[in-house]
PDB file of C-alpha atoms in Angstrom:
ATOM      1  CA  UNK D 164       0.811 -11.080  10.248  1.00 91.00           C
ATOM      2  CA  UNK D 165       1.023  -8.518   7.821  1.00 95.00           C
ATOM      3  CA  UNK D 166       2.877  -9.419   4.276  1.00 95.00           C
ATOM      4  CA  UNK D 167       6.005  -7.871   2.774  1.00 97.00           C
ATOM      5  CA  UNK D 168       4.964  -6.610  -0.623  1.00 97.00           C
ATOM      6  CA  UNK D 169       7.945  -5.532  -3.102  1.00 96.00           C
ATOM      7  CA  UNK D 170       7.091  -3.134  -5.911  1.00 94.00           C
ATOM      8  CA  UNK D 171       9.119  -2.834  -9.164  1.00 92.00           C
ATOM      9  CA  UNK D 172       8.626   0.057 -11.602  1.00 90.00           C
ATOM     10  CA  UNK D 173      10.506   0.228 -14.893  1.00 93.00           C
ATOM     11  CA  UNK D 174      11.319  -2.573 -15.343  1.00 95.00           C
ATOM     12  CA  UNK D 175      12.451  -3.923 -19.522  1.00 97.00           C
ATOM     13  CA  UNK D 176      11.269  -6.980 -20.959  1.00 96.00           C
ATOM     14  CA  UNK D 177      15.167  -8.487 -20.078  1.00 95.00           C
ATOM     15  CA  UNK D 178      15.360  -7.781 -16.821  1.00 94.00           C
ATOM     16  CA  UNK D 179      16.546  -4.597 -16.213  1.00 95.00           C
ATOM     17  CA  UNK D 180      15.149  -1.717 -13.559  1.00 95.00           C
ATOM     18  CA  UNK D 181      16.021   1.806 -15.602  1.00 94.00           C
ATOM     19  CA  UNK D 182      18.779   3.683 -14.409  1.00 93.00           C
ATOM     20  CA  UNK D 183      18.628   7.427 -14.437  1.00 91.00           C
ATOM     21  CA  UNK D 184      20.622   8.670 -17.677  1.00 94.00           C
ATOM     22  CA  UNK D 185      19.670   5.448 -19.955  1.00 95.00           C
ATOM     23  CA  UNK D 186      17.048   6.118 -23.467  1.00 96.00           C
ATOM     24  CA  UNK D 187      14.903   3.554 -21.094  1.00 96.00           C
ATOM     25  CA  UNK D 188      14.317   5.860 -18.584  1.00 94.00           C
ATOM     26  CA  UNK D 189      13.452   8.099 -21.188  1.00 95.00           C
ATOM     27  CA  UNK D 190      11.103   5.917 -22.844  1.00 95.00           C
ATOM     28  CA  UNK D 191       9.901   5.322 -19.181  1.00 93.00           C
ATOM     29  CA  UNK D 192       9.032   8.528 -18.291  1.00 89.00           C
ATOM     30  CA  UNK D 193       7.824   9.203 -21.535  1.00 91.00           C
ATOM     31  CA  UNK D 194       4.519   7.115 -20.945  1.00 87.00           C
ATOM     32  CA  UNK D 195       1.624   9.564 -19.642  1.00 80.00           C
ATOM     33  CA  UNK D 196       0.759   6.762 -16.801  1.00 76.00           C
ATOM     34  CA  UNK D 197       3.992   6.720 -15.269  1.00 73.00           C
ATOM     35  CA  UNK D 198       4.721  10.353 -15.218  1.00 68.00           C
ATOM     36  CA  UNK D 199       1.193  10.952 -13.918  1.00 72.00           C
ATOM     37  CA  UNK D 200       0.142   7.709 -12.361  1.00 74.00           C
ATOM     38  CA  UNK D 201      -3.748   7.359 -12.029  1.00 74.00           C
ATOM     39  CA  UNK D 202      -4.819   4.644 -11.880  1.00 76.00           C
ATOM     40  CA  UNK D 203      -7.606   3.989  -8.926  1.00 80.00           C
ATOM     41  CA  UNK D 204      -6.568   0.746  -8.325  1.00 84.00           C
ATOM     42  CA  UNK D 205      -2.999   0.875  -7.477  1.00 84.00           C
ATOM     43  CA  UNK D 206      -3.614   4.656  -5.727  1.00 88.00           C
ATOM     44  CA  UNK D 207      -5.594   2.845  -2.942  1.00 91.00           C
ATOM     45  CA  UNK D 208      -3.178   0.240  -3.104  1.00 92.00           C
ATOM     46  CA  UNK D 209      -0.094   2.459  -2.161  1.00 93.00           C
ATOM     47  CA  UNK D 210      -2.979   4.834   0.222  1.00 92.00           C
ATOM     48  CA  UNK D 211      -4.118   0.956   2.259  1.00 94.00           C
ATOM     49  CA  UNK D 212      -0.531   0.051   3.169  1.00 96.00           C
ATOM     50  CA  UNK D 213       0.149  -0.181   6.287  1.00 96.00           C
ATOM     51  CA  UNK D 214       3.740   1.277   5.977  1.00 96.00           C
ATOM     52  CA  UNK D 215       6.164   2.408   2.673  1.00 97.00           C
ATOM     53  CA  UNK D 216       9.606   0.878   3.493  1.00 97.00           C
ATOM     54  CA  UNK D 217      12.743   1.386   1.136  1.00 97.00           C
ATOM     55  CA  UNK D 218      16.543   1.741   1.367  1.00 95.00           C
ATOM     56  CA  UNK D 219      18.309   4.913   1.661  1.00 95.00           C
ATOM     57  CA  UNK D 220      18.810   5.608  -1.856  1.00 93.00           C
ATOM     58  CA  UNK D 221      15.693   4.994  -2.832  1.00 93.00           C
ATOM     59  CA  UNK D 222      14.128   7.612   0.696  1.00 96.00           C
ATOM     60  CA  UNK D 223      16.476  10.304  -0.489  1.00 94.00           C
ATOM     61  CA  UNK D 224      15.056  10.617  -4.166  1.00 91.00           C
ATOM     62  CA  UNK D 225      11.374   9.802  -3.178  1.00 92.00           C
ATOM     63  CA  UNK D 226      11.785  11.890  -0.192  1.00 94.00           C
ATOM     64  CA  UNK D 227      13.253  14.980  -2.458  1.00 92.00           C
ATOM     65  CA  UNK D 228      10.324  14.255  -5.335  1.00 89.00           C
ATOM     66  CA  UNK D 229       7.306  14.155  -3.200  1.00 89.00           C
ATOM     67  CA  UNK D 230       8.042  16.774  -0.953  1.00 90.00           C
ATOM     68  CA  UNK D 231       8.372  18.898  -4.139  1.00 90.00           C
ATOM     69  CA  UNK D 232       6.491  17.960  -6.645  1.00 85.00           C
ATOM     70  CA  UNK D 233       2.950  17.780  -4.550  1.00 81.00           C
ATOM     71  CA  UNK D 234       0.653  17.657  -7.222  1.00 85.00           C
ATOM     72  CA  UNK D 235       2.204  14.283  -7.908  1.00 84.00           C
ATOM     73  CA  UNK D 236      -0.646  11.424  -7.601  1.00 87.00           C
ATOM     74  CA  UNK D 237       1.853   9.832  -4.996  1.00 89.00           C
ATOM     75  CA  UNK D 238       2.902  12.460  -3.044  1.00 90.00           C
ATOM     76  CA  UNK D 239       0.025  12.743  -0.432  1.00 92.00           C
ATOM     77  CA  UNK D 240       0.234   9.290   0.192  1.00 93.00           C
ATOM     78  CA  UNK D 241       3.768   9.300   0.657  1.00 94.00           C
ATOM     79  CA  UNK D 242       3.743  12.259   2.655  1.00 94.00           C
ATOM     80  CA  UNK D 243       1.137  11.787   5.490  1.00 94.00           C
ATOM     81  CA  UNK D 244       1.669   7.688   5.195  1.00 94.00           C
ATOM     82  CA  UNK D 245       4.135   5.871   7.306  1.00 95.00           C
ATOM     83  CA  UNK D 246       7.628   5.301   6.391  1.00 97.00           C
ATOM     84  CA  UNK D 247      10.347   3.313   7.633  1.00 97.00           C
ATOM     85  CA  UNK D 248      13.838   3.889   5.694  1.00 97.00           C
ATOM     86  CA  UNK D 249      15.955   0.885   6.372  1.00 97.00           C
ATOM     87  CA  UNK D 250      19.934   2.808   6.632  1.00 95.00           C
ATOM     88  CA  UNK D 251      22.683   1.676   8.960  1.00 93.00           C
ATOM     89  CA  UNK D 252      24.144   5.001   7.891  1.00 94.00           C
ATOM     90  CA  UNK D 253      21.491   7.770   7.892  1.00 94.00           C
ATOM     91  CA  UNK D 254      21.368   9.448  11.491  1.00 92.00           C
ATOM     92  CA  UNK D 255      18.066  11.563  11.223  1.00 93.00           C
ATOM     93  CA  UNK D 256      14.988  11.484   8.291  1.00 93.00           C
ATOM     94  CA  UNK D 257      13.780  14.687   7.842  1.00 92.00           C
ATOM     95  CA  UNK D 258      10.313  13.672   5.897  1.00 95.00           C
ATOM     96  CA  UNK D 259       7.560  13.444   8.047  1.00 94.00           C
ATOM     97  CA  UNK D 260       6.153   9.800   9.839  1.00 96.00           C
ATOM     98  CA  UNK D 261       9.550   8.472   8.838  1.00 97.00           C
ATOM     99  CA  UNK D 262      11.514   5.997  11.215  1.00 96.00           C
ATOM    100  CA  UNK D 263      15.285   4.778  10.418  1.00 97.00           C
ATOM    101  CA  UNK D 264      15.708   0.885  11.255  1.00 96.00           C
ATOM    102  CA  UNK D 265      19.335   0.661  11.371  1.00 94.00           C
ATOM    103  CA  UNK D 266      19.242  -2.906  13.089  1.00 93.00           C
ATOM    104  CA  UNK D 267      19.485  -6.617  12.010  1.00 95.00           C
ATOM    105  CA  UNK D 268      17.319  -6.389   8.735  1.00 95.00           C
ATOM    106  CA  UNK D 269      14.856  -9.876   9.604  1.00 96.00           C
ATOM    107  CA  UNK D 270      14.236  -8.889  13.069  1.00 96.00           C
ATOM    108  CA  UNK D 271      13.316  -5.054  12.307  1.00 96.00           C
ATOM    109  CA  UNK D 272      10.914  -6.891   8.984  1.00 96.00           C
ATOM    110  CA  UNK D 273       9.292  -9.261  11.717  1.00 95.00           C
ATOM    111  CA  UNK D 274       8.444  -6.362  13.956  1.00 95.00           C
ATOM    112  CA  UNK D 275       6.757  -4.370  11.240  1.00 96.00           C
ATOM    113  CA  UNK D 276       4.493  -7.234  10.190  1.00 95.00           C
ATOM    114  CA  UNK D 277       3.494  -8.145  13.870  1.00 93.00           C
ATOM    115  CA  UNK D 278       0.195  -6.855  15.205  1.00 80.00           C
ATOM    116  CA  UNK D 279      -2.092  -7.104  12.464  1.00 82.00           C
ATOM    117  CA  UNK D 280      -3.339  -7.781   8.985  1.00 84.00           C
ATOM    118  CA  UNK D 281      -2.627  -5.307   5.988  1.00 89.00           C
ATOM    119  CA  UNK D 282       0.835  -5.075   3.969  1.00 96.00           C
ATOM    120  CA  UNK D 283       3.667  -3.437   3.626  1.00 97.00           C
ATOM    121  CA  UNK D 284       4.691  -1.962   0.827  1.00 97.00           C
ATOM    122  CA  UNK D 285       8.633  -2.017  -0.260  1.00 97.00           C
ATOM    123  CA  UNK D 286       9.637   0.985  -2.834  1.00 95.00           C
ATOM    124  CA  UNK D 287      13.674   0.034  -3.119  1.00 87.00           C
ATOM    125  CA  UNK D 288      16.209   0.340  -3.755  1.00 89.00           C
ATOM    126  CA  UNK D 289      18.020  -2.474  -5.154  1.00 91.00           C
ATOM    127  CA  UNK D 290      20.435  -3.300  -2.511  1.00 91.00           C
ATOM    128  CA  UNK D 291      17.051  -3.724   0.241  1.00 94.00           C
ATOM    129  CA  UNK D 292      14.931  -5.468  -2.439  1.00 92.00           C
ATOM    130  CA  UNK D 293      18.337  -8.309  -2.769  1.00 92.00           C
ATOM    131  CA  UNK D 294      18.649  -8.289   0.995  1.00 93.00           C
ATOM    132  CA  UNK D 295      15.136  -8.556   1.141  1.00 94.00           C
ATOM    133  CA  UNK D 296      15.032 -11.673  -1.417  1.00 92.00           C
ATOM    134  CA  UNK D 297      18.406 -13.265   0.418  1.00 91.00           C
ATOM    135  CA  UNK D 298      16.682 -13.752   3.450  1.00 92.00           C
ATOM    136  CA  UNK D 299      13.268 -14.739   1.810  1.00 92.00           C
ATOM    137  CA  UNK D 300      11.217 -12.062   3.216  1.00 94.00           C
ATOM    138  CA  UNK D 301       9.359 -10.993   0.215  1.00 95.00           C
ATOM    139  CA  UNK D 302       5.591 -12.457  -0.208  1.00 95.00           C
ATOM    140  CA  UNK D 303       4.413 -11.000  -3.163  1.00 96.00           C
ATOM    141  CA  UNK D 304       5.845  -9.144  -6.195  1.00 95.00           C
ATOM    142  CA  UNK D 305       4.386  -6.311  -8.017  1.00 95.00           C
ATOM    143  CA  UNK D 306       6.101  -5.620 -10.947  1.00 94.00           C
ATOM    144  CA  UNK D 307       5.540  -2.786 -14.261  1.00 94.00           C
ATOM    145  CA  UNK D 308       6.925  -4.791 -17.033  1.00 96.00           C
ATOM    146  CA  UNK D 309       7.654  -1.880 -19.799  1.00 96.00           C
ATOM    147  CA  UNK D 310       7.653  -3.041 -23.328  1.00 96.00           C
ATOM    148  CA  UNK D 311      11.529  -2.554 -23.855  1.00 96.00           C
ATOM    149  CA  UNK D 312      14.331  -4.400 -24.689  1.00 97.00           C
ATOM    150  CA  UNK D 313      16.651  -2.038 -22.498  1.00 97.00           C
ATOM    151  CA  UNK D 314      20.084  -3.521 -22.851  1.00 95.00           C
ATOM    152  CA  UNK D 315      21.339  -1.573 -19.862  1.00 93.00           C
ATOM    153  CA  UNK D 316      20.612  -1.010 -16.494  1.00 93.00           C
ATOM    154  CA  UNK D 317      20.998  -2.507 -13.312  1.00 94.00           C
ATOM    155  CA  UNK D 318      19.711  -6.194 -13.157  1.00 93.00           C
ATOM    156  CA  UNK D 319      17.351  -6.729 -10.269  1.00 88.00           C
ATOM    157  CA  UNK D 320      17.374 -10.359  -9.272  1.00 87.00           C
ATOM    158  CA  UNK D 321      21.578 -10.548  -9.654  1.00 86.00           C
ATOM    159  CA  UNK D 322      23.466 -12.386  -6.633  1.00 82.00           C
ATOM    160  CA  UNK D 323      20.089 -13.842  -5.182  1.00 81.00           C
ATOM    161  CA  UNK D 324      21.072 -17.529  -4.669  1.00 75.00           C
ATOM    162  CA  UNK D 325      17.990 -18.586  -3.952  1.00 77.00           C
ATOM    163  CA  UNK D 326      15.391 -19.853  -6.659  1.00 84.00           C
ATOM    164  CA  UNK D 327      11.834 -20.518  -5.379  1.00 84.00           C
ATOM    165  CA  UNK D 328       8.201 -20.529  -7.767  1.00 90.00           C
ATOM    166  CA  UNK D 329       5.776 -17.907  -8.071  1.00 94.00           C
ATOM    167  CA  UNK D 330       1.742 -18.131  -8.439  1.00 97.00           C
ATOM    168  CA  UNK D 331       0.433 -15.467 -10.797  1.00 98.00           C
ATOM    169  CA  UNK D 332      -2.106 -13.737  -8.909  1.00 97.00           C
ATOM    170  CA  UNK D 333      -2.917 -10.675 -11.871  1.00 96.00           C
ATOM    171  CA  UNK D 334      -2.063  -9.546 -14.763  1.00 97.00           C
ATOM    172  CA  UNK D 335      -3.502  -6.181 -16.417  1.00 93.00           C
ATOM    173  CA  UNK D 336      -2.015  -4.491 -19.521  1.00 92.00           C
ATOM    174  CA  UNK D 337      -1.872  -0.199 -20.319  1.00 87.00           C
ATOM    175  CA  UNK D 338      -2.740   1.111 -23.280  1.00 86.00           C
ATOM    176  CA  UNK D 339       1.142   1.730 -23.452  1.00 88.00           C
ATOM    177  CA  UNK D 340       1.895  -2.294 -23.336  1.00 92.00           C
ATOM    178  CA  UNK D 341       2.680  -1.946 -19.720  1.00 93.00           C
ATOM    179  CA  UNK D 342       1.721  -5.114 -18.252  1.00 95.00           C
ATOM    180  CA  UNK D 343       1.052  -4.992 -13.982  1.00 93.00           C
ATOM    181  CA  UNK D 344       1.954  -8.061 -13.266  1.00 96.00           C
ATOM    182  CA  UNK D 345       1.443  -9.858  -9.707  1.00 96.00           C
ATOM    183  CA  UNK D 346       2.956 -12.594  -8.175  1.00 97.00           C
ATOM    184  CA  UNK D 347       2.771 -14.183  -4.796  1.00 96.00           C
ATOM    185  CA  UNK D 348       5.657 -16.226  -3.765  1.00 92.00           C
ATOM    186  CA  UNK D 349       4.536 -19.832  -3.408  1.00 88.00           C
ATOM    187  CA  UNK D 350       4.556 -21.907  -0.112  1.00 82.00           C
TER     188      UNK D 350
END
């Protein structure tokens, strides 16, 4: 059975994903390894999976950048790999090998990880991440933990009720003081 894998970019030392508009996304974006991502490792990470999922909010912007901004490290993976956009409201996806699973969120998770090994990699947005964590649905965390005391934003882990431990399975710091951080929920 293939595992559900969340990623988290930009994310502040006090919890808090950048919003677009806030001096953390600036500081963010001002990093050479997030606006040009290269790093081998977590390339053939996003290249292995088996599909990219996220929530509407999150397709339309990664959707818009990628098929724009090729020369982006991410955007031939993106753009030739399999995507599923999880939307009870979106009616078609224009960006190629995407699917819309507008059904019950647990069943349409369970029939992505059926028939094999591999991952799955989930991009966001927030409201699919929560949902995500709510039903308990999430094996691992990958996380960039920016070194930022943001002080706004929008706070990832709000309105989960459930608490559960994590295993640290890596940790790896940038020369910026971004630390990678891994964690595979523990059962």
């Amino acid at each position: 059975m293939r595992k559900l894998i969340a990623t988290v970019f930009n994310y502040s030392l006090d919890g808090l994903l950048a919003d677009e508009g806030t001096e953390f996304w600036d500081f963010c974006f001002s990093l050479p390894e997030n606006r040009e991502p290269n790093d081998p490792t977590h390339l053939d990470f996003l290249q292995s999976a088996y599909v990219h999922v996220m929530g509407r909010t999150a397709y339309e912007a990664i959707a818009a950048a990628m098929t724009t901004s090729t020369d982006h490290p991410f955007a031939d993976i993106l753009n030739t790999g399999r995507k599923v956009v999880f939307s009870r409201t979106l009616k078609t996806a224009d960006w190629a090998n995407t699917s819309i699973a507008a059904g019950d969120t647990a069943e349409e998770v369970d029939e992505l990880r059926r028939g094999g090994d591999g991952y799955i990699v989930v991009w966001g947005g927030v409201s699919l991440w929560r949902s995500l964590m709510r039903l308990d649905l999430i094996d691992e965390f990958r996380l960039s933990l920016f070194p930022y005391v943001a002080g706004e934003g929008t706070r990832l882990f709000e309105d989960v009720p459930m608490s559960y431990r994590l295993d640290l399975v890596s940790s790896t710091a940038s020369s910026s003081g971004i630390v990678e951080l891994e964690y595979r929920r523990h059962r």
